PDB file of C-alpha atoms and ligand atoms in Angstrom:
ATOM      1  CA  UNK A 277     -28.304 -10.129   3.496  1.00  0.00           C
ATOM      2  CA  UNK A 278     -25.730 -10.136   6.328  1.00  0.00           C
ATOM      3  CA  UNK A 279     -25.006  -7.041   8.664  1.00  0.00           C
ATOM      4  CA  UNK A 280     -21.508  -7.314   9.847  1.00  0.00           C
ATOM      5  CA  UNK A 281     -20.528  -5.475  13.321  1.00  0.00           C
ATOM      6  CA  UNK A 282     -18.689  -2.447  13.184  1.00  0.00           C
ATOM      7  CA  UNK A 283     -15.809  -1.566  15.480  1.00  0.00           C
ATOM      8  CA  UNK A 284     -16.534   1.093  18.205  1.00  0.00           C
ATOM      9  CA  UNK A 285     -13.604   3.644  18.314  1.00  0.00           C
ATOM     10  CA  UNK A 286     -11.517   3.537  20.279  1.00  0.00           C
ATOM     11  CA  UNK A 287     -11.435  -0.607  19.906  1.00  0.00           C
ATOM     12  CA  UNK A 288      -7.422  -1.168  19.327  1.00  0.00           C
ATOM     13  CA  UNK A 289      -8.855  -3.152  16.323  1.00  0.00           C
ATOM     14  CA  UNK A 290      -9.057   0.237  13.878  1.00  0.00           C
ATOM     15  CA  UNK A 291      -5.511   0.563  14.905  1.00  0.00           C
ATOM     16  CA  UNK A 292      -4.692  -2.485  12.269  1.00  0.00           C
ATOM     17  CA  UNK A 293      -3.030  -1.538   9.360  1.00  0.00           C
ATOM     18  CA  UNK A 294      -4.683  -3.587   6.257  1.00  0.00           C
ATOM     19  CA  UNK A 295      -3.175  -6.030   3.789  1.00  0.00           C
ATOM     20  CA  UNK A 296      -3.580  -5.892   0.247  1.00  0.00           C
ATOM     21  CA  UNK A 297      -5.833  -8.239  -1.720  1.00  0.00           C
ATOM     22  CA  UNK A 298      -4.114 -10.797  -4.365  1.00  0.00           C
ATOM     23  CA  UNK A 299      -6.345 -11.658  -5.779  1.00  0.00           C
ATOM     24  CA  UNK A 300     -10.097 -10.620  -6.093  1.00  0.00           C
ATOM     25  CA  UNK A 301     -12.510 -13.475  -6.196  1.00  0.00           C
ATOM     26  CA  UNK A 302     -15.377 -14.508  -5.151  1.00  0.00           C
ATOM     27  CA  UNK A 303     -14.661 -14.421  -1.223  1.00  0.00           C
ATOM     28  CA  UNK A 304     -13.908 -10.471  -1.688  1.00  0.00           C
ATOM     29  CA  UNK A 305     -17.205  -9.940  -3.786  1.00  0.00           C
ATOM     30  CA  UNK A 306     -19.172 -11.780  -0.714  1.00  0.00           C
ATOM     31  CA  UNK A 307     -17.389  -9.305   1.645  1.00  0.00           C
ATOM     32  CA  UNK A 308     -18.102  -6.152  -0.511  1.00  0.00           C
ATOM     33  CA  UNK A 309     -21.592  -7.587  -0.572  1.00  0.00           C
ATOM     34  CA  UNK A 310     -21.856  -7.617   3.083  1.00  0.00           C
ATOM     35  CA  UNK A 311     -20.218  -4.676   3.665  1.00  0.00           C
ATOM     36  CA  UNK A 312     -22.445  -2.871   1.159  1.00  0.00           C
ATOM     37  CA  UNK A 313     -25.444  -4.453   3.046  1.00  0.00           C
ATOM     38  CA  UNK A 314     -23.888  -3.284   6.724  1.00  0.00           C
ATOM     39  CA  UNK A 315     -23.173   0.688   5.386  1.00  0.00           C
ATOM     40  CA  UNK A 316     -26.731   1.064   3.902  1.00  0.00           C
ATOM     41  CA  UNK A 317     -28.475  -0.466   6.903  1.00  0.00           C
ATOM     42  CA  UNK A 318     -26.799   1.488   8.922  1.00  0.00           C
ATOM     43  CA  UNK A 319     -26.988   4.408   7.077  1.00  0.00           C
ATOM     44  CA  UNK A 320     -23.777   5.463   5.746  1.00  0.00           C
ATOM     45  CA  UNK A 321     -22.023   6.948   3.017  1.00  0.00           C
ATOM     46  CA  UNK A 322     -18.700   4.996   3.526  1.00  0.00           C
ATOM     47  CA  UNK A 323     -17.264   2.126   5.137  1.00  0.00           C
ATOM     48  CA  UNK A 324     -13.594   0.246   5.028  1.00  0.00           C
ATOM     49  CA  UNK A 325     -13.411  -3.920   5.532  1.00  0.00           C
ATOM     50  CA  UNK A 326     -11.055  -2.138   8.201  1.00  0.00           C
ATOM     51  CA  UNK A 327     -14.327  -0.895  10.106  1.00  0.00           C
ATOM     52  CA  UNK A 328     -15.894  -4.770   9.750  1.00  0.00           C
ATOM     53  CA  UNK A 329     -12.445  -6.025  11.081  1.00  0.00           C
ATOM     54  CA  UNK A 330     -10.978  -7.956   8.105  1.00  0.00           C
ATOM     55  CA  UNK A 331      -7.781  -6.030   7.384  1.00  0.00           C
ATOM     56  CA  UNK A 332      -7.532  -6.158   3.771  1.00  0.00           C
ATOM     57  CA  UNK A 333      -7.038  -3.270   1.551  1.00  0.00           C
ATOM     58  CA  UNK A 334     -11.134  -2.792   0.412  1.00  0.00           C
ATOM     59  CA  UNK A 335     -13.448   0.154   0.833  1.00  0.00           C
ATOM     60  CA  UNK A 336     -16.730   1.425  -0.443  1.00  0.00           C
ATOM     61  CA  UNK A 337     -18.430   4.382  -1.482  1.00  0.00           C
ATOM     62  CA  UNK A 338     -21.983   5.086  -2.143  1.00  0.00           C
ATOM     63  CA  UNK A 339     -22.854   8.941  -2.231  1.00  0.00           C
ATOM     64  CA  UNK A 340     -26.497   8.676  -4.502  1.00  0.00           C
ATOM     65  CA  UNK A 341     -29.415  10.013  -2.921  1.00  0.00           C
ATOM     66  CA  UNK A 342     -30.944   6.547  -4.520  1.00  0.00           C
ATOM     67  CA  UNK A 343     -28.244   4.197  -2.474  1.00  0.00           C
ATOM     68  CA  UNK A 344     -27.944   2.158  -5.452  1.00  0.00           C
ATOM     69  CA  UNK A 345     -24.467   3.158  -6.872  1.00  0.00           C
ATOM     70  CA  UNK A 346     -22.080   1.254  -5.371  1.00  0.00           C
ATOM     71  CA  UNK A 347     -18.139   2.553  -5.906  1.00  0.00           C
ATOM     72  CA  UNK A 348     -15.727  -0.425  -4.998  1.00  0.00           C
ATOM     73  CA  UNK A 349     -11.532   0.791  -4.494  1.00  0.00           C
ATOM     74  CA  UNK A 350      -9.418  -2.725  -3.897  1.00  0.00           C
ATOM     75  CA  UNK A 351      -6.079  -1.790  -3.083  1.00  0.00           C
ATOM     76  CA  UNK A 352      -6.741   1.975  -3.856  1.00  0.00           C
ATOM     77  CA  UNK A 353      -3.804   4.316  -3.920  1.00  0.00           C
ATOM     78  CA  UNK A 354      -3.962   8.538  -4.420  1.00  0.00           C
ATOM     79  CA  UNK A 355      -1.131   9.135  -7.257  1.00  0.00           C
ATOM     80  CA  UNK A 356      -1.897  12.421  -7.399  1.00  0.00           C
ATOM     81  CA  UNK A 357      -3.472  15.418  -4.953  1.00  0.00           C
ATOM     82  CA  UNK A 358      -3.747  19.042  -4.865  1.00  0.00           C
ATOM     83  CA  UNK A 359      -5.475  22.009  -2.544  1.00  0.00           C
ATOM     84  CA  UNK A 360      -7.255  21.946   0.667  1.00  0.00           C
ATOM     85  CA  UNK A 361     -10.347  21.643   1.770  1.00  0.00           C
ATOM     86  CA  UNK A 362     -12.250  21.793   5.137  1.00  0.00           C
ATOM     87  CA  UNK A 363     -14.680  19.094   5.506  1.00  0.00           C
ATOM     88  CA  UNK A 364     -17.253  17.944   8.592  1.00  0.00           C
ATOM     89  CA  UNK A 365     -16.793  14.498   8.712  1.00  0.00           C
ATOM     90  CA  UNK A 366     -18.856  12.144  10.344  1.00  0.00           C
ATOM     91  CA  UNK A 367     -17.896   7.812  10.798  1.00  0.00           C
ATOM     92  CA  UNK A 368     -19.671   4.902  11.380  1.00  0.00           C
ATOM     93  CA  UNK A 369     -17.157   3.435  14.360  1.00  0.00           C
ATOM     94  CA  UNK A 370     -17.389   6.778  15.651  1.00  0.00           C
ATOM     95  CA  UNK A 371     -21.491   7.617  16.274  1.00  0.00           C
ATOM     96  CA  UNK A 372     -22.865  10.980  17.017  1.00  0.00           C
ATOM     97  CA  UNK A 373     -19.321  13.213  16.422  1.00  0.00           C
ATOM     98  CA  UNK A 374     -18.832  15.129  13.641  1.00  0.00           C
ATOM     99  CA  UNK A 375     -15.686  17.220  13.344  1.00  0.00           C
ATOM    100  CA  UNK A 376     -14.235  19.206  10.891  1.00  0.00           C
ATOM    101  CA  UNK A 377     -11.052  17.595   8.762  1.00  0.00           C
ATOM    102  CA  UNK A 378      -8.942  18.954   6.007  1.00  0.00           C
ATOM    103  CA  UNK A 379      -7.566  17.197   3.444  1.00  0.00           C
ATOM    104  CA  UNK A 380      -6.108  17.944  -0.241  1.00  0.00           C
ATOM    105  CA  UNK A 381      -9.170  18.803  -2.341  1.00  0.00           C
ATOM    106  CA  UNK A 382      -8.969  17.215  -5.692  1.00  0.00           C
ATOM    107  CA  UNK A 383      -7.233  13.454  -5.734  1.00  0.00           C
ATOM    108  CA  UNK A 384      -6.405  10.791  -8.248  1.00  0.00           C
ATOM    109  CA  UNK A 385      -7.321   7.698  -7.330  1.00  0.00           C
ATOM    110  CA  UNK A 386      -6.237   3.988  -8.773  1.00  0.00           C
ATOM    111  CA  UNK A 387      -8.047   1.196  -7.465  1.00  0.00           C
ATOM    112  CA  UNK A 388      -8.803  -2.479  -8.690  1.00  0.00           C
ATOM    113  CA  UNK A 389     -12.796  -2.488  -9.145  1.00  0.00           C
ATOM    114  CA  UNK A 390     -15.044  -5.784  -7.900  1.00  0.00           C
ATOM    115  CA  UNK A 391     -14.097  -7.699 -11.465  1.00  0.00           C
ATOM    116  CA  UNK A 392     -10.136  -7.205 -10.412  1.00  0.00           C
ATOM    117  CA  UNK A 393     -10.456  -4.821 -13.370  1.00  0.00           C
ATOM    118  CA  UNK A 394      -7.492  -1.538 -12.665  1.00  0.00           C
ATOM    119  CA  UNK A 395      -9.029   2.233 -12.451  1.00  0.00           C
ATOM    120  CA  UNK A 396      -8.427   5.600 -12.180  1.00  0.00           C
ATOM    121  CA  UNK A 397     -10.462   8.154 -11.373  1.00  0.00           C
ATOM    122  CA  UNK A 398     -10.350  11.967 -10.502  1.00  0.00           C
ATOM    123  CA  UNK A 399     -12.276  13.272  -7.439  1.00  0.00           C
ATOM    124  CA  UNK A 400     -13.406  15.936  -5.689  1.00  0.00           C
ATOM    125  CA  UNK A 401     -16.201  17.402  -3.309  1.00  0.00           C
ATOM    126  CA  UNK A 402     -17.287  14.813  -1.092  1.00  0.00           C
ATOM    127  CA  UNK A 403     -15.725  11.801  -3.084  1.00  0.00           C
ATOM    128  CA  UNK A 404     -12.560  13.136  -2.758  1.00  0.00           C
ATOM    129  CA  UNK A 405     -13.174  13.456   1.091  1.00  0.00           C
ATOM    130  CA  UNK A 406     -15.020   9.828   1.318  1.00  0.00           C
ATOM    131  CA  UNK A 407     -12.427   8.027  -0.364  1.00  0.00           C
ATOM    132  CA  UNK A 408      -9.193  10.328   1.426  1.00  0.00           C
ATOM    133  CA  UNK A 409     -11.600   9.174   5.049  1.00  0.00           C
ATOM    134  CA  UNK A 410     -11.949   5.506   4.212  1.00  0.00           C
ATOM    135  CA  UNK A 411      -8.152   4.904   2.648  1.00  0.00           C
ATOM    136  CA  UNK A 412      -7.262   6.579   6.245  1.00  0.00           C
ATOM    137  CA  UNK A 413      -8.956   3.332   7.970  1.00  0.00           C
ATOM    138  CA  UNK A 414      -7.279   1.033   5.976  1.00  0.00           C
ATOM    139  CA  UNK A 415      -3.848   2.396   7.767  1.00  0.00           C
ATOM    140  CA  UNK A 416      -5.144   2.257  11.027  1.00  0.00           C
ATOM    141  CA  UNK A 417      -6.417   5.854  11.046  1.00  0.00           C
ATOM    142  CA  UNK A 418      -9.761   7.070  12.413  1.00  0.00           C
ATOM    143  CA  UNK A 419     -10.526  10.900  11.676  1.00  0.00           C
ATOM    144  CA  UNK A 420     -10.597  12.126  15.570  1.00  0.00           C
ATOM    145  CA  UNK A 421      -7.433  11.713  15.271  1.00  0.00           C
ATOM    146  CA  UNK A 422      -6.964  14.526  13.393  1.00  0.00           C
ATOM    147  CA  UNK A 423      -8.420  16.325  16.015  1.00  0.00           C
ATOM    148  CA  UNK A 424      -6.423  18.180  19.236  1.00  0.00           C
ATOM    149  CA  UNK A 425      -5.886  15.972  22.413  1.00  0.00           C
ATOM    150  CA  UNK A 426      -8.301  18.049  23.990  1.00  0.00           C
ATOM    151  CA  UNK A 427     -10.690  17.641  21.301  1.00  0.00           C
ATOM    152  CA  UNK A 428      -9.916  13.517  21.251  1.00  0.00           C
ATOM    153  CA  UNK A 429     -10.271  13.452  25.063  1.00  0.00           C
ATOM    154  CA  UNK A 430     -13.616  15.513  24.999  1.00  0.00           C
ATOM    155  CA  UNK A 431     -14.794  12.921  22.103  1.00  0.00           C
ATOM    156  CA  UNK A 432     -14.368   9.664  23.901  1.00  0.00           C
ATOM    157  CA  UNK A 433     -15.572  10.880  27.510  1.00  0.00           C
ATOM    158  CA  UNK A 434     -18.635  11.942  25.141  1.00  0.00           C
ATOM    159  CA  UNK A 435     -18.381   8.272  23.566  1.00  0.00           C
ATOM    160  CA  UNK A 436     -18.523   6.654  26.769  1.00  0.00           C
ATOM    161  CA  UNK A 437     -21.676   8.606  28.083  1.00  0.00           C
ATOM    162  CA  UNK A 438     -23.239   7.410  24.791  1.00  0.00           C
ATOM    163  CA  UNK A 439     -22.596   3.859  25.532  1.00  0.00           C
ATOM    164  CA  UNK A 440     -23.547   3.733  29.424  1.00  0.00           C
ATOM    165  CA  UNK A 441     -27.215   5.708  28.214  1.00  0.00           C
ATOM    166  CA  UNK A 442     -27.155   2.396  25.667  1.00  0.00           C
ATOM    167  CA  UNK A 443     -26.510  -0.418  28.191  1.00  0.00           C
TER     168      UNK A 443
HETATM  169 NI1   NI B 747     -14.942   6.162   8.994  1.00  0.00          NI
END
């Protein structure tokens, strides 16, 4: 089992906008492994290669109450999206803040799974908001940013009290 660091926002390193995977082999099944390893440890529901800074186009999903269904998107892409719907979000690079976020409410999604095998599939409810929240990384996008300036400001002054009480 490896644990894998994951970037602190605001680390310029989330800022990276990922490449997409050529091919998926083996090396790309040992980083889903230890990214799968990293979100359940730490605990979370979702978590981009962004977050683990490699910058390739991978995230993961795993919403079961069990923790044992893994949902793998390689070079996912939404072809299709409709209504709105307000979500509290919460992220793993960004501890402790959880802030409202809308996004469309039902997607289509089409994604290479961890064989290299295409997909689609239809979401909504928190999948839909999971998988709109982790493609986000992959562009460089972290959800605060969603938020006012105020809000942003208030987040990483908030951020930075959490890290001094740490150190
Ligand atoms: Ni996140």
């Amino acid at each position: 089992m490896a644990l894998l660091p994951i970037l602190q926002y605001p680390d310029p390193r989330l800022h990276t906008v990922a490449a997409p995977v050529s091919v998926v082999n083996d090396e790309i099944r040992s980083l889903i492994k230890d990214m799968s390893d990293t979100m359940h440890a730490a605990p979370g529901v979702g978590l981009a290669a962004t977050q683990v800074d490699v910058h390739r186009r991978v995230i993961i999903i795993d919403l079961s109450e069990t923790r044992d269904r893994l949902r793998v998107f390689i070079n996912p892409e939404i072809i299709a999206s409709s209504g709105k719907s307000d979500c509290e979000e919460g992220c793993l690079s960004v501890p402790g803040i959880f802030e409202k976020v809308t996004r469309a409410e039902r997607i289509t999604v089409r994604a290479l799974d961890a064989q290299g095998k295409p997909f689609e599939l239809d979401a909504d409810g928190m999948l839909a908001v999971c998988i709109q929240h982790e493609m986000d990384h992959l562009e460089g996008k972290v959800f605060v940013e969603y938020l006012s300036r105020l809000k942003q400001r208030r987040i990483l002054a908030k951020l930075r009290k959490q890290r001094q009480r740490v150190m």
